[in-house]
Coordinates of C-alpha atoms and ligand atoms in Angstrom, one line a residue:
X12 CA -13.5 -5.2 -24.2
X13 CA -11.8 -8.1 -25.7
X14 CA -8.2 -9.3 -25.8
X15 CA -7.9 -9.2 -29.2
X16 CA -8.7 -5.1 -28.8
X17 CA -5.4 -5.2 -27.0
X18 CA -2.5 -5.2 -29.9
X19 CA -1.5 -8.8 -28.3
X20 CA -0.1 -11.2 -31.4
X21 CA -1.9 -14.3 -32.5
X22 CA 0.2 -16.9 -30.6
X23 CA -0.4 -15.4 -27.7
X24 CA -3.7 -14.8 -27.8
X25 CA -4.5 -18.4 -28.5
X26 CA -2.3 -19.2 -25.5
X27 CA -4.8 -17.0 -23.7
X28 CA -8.1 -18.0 -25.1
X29 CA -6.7 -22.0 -24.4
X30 CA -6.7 -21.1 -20.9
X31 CA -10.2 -20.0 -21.0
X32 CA -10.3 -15.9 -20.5
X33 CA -12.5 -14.2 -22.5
X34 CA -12.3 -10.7 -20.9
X35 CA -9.4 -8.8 -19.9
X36 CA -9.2 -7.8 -16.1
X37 CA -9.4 -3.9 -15.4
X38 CA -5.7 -4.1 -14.9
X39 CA -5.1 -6.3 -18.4
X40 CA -7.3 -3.8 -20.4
X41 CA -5.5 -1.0 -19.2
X42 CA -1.7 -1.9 -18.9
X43 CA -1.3 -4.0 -21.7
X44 CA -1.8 -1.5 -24.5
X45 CA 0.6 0.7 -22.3
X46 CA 3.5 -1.7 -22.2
X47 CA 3.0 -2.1 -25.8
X48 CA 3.5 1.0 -26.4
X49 CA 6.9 0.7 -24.8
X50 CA 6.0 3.1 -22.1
X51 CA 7.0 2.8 -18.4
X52 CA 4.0 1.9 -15.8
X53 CA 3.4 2.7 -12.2
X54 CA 0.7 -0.1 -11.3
X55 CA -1.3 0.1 -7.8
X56 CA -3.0 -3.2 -7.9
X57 CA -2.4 -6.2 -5.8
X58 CA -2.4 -10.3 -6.3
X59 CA -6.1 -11.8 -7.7
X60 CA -6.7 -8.8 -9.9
X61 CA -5.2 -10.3 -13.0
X62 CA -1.8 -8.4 -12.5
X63 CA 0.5 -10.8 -13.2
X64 CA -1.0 -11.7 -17.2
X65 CA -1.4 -7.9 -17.2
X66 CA 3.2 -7.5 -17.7
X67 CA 3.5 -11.2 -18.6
X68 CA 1.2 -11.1 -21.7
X69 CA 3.1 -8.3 -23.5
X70 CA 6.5 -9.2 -22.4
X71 CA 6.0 -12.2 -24.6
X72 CA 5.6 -10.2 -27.6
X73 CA 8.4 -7.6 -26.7
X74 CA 10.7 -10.2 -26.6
X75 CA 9.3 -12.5 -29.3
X76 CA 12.0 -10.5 -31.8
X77 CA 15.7 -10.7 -30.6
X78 CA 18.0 -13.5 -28.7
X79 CA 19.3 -13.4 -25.8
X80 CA 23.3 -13.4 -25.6
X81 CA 24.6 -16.1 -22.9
X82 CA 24.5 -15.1 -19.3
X83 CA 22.9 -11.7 -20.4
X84 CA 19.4 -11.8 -19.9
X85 CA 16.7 -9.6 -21.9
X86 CA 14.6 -9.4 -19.0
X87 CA 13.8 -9.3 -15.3
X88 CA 11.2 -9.8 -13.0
X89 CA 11.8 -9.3 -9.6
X90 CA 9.8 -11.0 -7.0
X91 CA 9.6 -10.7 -3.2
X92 CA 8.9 -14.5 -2.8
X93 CA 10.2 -17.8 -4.3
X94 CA 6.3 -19.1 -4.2
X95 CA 5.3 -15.5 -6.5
X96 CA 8.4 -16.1 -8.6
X97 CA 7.2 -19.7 -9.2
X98 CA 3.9 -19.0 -9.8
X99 CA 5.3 -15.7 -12.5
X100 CA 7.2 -18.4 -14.1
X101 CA 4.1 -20.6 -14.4
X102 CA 2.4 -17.8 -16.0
X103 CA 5.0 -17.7 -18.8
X104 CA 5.1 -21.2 -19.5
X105 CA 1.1 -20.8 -20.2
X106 CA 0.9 -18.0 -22.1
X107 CA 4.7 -18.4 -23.8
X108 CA 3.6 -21.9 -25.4
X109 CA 3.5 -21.2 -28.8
X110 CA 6.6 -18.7 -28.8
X111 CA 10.4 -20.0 -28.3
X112 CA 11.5 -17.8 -24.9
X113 CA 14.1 -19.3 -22.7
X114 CA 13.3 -18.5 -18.7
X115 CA 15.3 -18.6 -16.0
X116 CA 13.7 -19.1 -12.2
X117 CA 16.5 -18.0 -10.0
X118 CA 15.1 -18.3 -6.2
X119 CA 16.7 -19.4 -2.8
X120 CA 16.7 -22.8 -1.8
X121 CA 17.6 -24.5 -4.9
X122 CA 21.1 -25.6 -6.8
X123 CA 23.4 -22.8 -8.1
X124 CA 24.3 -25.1 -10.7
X125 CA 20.9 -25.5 -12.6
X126 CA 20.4 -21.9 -12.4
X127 CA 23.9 -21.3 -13.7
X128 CA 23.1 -24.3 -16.5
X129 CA 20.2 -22.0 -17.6
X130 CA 21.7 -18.8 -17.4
X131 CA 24.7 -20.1 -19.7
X132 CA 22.0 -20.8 -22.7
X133 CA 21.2 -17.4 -22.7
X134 CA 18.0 -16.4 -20.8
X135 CA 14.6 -14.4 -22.6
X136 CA 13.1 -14.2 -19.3
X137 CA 14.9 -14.0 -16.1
X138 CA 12.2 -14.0 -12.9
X139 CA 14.3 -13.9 -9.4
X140 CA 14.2 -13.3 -5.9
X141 CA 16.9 -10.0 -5.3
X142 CA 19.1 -12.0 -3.1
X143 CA 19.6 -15.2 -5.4
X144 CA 20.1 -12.4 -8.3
X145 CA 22.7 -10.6 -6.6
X146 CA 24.6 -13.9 -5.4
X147 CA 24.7 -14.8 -8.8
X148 CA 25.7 -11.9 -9.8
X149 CA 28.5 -11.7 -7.6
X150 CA 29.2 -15.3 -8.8
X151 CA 30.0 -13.1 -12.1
X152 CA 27.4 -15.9 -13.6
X153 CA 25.2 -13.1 -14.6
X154 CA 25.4 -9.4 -16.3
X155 CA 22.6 -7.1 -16.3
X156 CA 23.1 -4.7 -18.8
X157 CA 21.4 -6.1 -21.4
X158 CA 18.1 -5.9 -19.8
X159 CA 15.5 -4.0 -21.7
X160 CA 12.8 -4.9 -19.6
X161 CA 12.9 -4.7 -15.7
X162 CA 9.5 -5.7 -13.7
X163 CA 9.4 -4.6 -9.8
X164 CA 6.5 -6.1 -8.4
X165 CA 4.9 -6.1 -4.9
X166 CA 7.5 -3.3 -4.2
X167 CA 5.4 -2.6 -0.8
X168 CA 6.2 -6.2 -0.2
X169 CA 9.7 -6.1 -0.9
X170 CA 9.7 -2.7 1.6
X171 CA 8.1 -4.9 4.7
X172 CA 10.9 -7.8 3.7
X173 CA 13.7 -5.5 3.5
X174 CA 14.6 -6.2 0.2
X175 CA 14.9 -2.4 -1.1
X176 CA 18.4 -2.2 -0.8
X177 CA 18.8 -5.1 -2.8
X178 CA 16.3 -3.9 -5.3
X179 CA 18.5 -0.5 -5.2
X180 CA 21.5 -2.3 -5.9
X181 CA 20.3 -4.5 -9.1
X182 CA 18.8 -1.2 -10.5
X183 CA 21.9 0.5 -10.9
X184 CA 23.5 -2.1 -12.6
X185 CA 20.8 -2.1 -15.1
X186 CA 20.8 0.0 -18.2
X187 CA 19.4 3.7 -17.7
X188 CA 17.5 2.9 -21.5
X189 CA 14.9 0.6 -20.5
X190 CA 11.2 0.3 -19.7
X191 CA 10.2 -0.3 -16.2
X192 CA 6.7 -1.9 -15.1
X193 CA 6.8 -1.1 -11.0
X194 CA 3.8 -2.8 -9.1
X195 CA 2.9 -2.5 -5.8
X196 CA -0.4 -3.0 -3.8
X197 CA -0.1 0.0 -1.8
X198 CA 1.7 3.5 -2.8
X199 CA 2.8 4.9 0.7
X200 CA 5.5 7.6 0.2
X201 CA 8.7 5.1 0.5
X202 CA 7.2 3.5 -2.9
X203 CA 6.6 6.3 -4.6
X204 CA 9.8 7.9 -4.2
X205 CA 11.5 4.8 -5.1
X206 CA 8.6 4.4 -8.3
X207 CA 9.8 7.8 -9.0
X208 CA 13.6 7.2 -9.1
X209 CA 13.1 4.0 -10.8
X210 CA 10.6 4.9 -14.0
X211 CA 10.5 7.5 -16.5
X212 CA 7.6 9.2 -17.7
X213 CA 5.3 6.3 -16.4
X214 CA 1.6 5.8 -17.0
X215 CA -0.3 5.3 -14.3
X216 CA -2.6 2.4 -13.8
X217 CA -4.7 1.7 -10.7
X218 CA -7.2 -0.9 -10.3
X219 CA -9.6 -0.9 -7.5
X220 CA -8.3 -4.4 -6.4
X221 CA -9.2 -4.7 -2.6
X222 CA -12.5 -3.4 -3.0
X223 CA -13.5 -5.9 -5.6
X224 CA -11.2 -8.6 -4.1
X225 CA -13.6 -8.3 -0.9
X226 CA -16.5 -8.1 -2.6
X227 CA -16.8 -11.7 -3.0
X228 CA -15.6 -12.7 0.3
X229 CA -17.9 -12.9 3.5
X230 CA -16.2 -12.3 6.2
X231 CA -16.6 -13.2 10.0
X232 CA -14.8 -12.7 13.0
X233 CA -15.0 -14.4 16.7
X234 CA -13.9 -14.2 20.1
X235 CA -12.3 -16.5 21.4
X236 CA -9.9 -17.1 24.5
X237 CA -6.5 -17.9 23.1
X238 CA -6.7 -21.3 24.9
X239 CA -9.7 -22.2 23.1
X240 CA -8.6 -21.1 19.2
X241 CA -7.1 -24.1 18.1
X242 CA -11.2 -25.7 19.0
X243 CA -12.9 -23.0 17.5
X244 CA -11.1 -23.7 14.4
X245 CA -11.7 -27.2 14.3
X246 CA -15.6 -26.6 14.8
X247 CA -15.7 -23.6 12.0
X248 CA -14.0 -25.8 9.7
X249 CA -16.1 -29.0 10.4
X250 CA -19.1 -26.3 10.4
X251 CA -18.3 -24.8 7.0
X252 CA -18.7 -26.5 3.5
X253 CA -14.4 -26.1 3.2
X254 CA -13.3 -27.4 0.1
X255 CA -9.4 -26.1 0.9
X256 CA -8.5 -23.4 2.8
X257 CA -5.4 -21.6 4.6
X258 CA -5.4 -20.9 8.1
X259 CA -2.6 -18.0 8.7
X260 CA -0.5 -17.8 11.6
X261 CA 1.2 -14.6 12.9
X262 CA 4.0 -16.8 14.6
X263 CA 6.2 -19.7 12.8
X264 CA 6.2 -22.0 15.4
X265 CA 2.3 -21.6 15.8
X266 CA 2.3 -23.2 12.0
X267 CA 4.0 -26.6 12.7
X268 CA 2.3 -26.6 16.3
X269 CA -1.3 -25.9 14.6
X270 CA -0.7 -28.3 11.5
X271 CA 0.5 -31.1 14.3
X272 CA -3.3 -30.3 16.0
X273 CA -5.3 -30.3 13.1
X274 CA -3.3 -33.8 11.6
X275 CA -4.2 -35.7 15.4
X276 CA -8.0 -34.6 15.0
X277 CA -8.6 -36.2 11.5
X278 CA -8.1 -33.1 9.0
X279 CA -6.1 -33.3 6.1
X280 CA -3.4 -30.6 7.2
X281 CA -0.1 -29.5 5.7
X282 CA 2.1 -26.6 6.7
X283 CA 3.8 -23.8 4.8
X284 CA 6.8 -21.5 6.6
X285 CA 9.6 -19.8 6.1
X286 CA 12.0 -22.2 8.2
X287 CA 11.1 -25.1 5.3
X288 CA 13.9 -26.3 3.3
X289 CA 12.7 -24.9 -0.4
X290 CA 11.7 -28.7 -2.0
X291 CA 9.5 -29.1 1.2
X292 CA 7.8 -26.0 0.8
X293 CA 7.3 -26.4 -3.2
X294 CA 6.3 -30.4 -2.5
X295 CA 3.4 -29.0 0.3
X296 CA 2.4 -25.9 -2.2
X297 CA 2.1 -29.0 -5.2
X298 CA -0.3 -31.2 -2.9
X299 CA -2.4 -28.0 -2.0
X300 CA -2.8 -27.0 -5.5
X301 CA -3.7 -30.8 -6.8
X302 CA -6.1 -30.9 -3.3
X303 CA -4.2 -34.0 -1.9
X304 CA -3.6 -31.6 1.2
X305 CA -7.1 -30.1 2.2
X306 CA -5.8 -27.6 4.7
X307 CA -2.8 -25.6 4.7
X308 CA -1.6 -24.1 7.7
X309 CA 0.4 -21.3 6.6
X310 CA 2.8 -18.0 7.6
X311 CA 2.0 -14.7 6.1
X312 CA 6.0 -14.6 3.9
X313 CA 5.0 -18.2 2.8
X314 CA 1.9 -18.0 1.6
X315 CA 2.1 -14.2 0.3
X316 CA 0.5 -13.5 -3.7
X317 CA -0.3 -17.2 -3.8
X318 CA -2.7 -18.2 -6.4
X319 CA -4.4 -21.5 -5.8
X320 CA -8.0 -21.4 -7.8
X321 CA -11.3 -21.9 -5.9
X322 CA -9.9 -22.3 -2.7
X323 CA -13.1 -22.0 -0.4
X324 CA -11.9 -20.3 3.1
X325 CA -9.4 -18.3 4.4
X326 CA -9.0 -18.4 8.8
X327 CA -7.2 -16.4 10.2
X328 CA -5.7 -18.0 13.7
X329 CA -4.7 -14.5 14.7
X330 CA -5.4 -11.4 13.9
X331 CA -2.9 -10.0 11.7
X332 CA -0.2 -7.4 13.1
X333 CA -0.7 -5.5 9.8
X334 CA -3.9 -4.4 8.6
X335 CA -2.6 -5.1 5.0
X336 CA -1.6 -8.1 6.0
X337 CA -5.5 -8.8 6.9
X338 CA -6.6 -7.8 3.2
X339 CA -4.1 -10.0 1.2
X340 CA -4.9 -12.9 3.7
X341 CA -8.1 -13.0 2.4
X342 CA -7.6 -12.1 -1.1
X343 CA -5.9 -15.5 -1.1
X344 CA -9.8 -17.0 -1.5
X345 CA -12.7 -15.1 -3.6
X346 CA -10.5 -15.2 -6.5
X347 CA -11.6 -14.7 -10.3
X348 CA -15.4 -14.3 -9.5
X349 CA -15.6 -17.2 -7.2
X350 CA -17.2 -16.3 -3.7
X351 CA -14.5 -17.0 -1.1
X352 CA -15.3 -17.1 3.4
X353 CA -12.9 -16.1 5.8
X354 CA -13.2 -16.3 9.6
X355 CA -10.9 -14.6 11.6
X356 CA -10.1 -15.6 15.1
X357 CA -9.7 -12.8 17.7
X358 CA -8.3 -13.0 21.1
X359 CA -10.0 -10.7 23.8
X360 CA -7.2 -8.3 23.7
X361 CA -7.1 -8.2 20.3
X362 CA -9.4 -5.3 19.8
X363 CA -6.9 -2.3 18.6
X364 CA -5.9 -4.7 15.7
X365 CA -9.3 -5.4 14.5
X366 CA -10.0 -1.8 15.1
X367 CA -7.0 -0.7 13.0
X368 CA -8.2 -3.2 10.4
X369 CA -11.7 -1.8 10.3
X370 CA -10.5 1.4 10.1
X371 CA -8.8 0.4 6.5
X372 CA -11.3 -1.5 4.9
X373 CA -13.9 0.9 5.7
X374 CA -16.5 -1.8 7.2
X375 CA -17.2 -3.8 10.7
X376 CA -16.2 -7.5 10.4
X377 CA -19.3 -9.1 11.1
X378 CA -19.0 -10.8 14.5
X379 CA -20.0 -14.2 14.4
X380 CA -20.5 -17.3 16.5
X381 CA -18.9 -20.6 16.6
X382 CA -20.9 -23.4 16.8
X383 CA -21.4 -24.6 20.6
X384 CA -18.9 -22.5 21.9
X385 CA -19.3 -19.4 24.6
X386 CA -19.2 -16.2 22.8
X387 CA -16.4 -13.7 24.7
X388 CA -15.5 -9.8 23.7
X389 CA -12.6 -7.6 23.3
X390 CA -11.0 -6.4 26.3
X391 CA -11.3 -2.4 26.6
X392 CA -8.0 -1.1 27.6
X393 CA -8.7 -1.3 31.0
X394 CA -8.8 -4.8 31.1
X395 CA -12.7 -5.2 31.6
X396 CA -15.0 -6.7 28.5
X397 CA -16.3 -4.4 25.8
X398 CA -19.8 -4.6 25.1
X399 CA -18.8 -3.6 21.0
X400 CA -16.6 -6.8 20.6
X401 CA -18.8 -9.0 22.1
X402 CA -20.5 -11.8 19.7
X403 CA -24.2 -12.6 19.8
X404 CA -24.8 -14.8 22.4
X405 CA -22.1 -14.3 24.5
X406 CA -22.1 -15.3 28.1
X407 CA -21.5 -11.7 29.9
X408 CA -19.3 -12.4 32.9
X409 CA -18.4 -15.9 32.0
X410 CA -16.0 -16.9 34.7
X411 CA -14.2 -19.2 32.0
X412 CA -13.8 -16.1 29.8
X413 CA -12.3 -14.3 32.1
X414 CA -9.0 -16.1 32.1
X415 CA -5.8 -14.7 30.8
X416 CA -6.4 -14.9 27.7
X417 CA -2.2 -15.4 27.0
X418 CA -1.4 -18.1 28.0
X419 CA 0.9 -20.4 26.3
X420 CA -1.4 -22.3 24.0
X421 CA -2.2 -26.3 24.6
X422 CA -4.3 -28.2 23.3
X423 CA -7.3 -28.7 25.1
X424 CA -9.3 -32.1 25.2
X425 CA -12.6 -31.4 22.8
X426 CA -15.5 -30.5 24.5
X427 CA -18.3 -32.2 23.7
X428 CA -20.2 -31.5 20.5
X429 CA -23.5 -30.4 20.6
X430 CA -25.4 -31.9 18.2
X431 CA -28.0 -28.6 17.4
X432 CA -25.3 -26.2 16.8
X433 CA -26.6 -22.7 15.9
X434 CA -25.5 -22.0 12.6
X435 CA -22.7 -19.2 11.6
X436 CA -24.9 -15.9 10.5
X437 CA -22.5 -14.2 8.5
X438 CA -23.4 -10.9 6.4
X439 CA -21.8 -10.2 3.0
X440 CA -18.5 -8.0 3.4
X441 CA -18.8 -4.0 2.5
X442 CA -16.0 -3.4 0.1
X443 CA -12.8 -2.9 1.3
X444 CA -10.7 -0.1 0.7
X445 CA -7.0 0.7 0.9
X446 CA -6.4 4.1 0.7
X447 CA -5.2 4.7 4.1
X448 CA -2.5 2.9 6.3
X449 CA -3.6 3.2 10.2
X450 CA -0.8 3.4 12.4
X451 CA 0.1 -0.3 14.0
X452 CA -1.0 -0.9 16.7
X453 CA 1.6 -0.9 19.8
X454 CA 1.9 -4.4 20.9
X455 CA 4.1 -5.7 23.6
X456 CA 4.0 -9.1 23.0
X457 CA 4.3 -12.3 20.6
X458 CA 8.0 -10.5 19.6
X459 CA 9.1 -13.9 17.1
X460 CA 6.6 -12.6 14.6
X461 CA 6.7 -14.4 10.8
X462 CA 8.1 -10.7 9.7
X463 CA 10.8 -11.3 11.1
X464 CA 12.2 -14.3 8.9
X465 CA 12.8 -11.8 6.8
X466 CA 13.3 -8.5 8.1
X467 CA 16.4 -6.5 6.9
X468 CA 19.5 -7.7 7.9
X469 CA 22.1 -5.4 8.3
X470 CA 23.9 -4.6 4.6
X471 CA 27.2 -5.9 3.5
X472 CA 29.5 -3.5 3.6
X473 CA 29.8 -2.9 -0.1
X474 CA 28.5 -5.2 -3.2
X475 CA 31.4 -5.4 -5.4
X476 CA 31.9 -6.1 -9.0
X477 CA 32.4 -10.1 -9.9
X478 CA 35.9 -10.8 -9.4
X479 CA 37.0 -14.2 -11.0
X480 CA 39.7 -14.9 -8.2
X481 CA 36.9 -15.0 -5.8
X482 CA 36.1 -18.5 -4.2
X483 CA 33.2 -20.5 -4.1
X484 CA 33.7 -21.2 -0.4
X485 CA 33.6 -16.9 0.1
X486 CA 30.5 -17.4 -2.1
X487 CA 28.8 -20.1 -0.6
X488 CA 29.2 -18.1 2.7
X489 CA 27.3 -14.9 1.1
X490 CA 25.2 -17.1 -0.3
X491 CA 23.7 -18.8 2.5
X492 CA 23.2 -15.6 4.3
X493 CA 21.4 -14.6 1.5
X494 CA 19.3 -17.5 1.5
X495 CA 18.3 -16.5 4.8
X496 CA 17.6 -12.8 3.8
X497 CA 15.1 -14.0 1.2
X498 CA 13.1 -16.1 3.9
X499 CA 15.0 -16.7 7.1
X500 CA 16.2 -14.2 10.2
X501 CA 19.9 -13.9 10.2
X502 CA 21.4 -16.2 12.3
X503 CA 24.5 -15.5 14.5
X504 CA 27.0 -12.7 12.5
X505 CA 23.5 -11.8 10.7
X506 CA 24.3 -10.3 6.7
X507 CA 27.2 -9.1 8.4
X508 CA 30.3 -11.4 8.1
X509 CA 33.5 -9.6 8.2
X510 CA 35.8 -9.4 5.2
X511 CA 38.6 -12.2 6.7
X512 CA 35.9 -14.4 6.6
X513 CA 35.0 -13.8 2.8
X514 CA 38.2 -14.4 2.3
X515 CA 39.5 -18.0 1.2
X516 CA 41.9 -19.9 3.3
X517 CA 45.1 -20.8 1.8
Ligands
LIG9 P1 -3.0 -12.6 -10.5 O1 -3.6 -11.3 -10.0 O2 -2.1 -12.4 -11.6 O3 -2.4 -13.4 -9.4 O4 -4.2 -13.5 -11.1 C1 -5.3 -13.9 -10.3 C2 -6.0 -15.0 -11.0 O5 -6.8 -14.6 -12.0 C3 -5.2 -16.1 -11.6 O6 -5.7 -17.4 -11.2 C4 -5.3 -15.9 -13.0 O7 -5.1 -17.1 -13.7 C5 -6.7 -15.4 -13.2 N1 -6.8 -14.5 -14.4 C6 -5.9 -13.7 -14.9 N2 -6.4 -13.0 -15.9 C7 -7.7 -13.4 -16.1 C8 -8.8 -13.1 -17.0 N3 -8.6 -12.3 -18.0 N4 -9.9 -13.8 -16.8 C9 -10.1 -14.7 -15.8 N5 -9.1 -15.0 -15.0 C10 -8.0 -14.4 -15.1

């Protein structure tokens, strides 16, 4: 199928065919034509499949007819991440070239003022985060009920953030006449009942994206003692042909203490978190993407959705706490066509999460070796070594290995590199699948997980309508908590800050 077979206009499709596709993406081929329509859409796909073209293509055409009244946008795209609602507001500046649409970005970490400056001139396109929305909205710098468009997507994502309330909130102050385009990667029962509250009469489009996404990766997993990750990454990555890669971290501070590793043995290392001041975090995303950074040490909220092209290798420091988590790690590589690697890096009492991860993509994780390193294996519950975990080549009984394998992590000096390292045998990855969500494993430890930056803080007691006598000190307050809510833990009185302090001081 072409895109021309779509119903897309001519501007558009030259913006299109200028940026090289030829052929629609499952997803493309079979929401576009849909959204057309005017329908609603319930789409199961995830980042890398094309999804993001597949709302952004025909919202250029639904909107190419009308203007937009000042600080009354005809659209909105809600996004669980600033990086995702960059990278949407990217997309429409590609494809949008040869039609006149005025786009708003409103994310956390930037000036009020710009945003406001924008909003003002009457917005086409309005792509946010749900906290810097509602702020602004409560700012009475913004009225939704003009939208006739409203795009939800990664609603599982925005579940996991603790964002649904907010999303809850901005729906009803939308108008009940619109079309809704809901995406999410995963439909467990929370998202559907909110799909089904949200969209009327949808269509529903699902694209096999994890399956296909894995396809082109080959994936590996090793052993290692926890005290001896931070070299087993240095010798897979000087072992490997990496062109760029992310290495994910389950914890924040592992991220600047990994980048500050990787920087004092000669790699090229930058780092991406949650705790970054918003400039920072776009500056290190902008030297990734032009390759001035080769490696980008990275949390799981950071680096969520992001679309860098041809990036080589995905490693994964630690086994993620979320099985999903695993899949959209290493979706991040084997993008559009390209064959992608990712290495994951288990500790011996890891096993229940690679289990739990197995279980989902329907495959083993090939185990591999790295170069001139013992080999170790999972732990079996009772403490002793399982023979299933175990790499090729492992020392049984290695009195090393059998260390705690929790300890705070150093850095260790290098051991010496062996010159005839035995190479990484990898096998190509079994599709992965992504119908079923294992239950998490129980784990006691590591509690400052990256999830946490932006689990749900507790909600204000009410969201009330703008109020022009409100001050900008009452809002500045609200607004830096929400600033935290879209990437940072709540610090001290949490979302929670009692009414006298809203309140401006005579
Ligand atoms: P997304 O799922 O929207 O994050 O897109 C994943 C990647 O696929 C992005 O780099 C897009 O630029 C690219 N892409 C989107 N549509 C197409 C297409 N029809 N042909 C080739 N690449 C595409």
């Amino acid at each position: 199928m072409s895109f021309e077979s779509l119903g897309l206009s001519s501007p558009v499709l030259q913006a299109v065919s200028e940026k090289g596709y030829t052929t629609p993406t499952p997803i493309q081929e079979k929401a576009i034509p849909i959204v057309l329509m005017g329908r609603d859409v319930l789409g199961c796909a995830q980042t890398g499949t094309g999804k993001t073209a597949s709302f952004v293509l025909p919202m250029i055409d639904i909107l190419a007819q009308g203007r937009a009244k000042a600080r009354m946008p005809r659209s909105l795209i809600l996004e669980p991440t600033r990086e995702l609602a960059a990278q949407v507001a990217e997309n429409f500046d590609i494809y949008g070239k040869y039609n006149k649409l005025n786009m708003a970005l409103l994310i956390g970490g930037v000036s009020f003022e710009d945003q406001e400056r924008a909003l003002e001139r009457g917005v086409d396109v309005l792509i946010a985060t749900p906290g810097r929305l509602l702020d602004h909205f409560e700012r009475g710098k913004v009225l939704l009920n003009d939208v006739k468009v409203l795009v939800i997507d990664e609603a599982d994502r925005m579940l996991d953030m603790g964002f649904i309330p907010d999303v809850e909130r901005i729906v009803s102050l939308l108008p009940p006449l619109r079309q809704t385009l809901f995406f999410s990667a995963t439909m467990p029962p929370e998202i559907k009942r909110l799909a089904d509250r949200f969209l009327s009469n949808p269509r529903e489009v699902t694209v096999a994206p994890p399956a296909s996404a894995a396809k082109n990766i080959v994936q590996g997993l090793a052993v290692v003692a926890e005290e001896d990750k931070r070299e087993a990454l240095r010798r897979l990555i000087r072992e490997q042909d990496v062109k760029n890669a992310i290495v994910f971290c389950n914890r924040k501070r592992d991220v600047a203490i990994l980048q500050g590793s990787l920087k004092k043995h000669g790699f090229n290392a930058g780092a991406l978190h949650g705790d970054m001041s918003q400039p920072a975090r776009m500056e290190t995303l902008d030297k990734f993407k032009q390759g001035e950074i080769q490696i980008l040490v990275a949390s799981d909220v950071a680096a969520r959705g992001l679309d860098i092209n041809d990036m080589s290798h995905v490693f994964n420091f630690d086994v993620p706490f979320s099985p999903e988590d695993y899949v959209h790690r290493i979706g991040r590589t084997g993008r559009a066509g390209k064959t992608g690697h990712s290495f994951t890096l288990a500790s011996p009492d890891e096993g229940a999460l690679v289990e739990a991860i197995e279980k989902l993509i329907g495959t083993t994780i090939p185990r591999v070796d790295v170069p001139g390193m013992d080999a170790t294996a999972f732990e079996a519950s009772d403490g002793r070594r399982r023979g299933r975990g175990r790499a090729r080549g492992a020392k049984a009984g290695s009195g090393e290995r059998a260390r705690s394998p929790r300890r705070e992590p150093r850095e260790r000096k290098p051991r010496s590199e062996q010159p005839a390292e035995p190479p990484v045998e990898l096998q190509a990855a079994a599709p992965v699948a992504h119908e079923s969500r294992p239950k998490r494993p129980h784990r006691e430890r590591r509690p400052e997980r990256e999830h946490r930056e932006s689990q749900p803080p507790q909600r204000e007691p009410s969201h009330r309508e703008p109020r022009a006598d409100r001050t900008n000190r009452g809002h500045e307050r609200r607004t830096e908590r929400r600033h935290e809510r879209d990437d940072g833990a709540p610090i001290g009185l949490g979302d929670h800050v009692p009414a006298f302090l809203a309140r401006s001081a005579r």
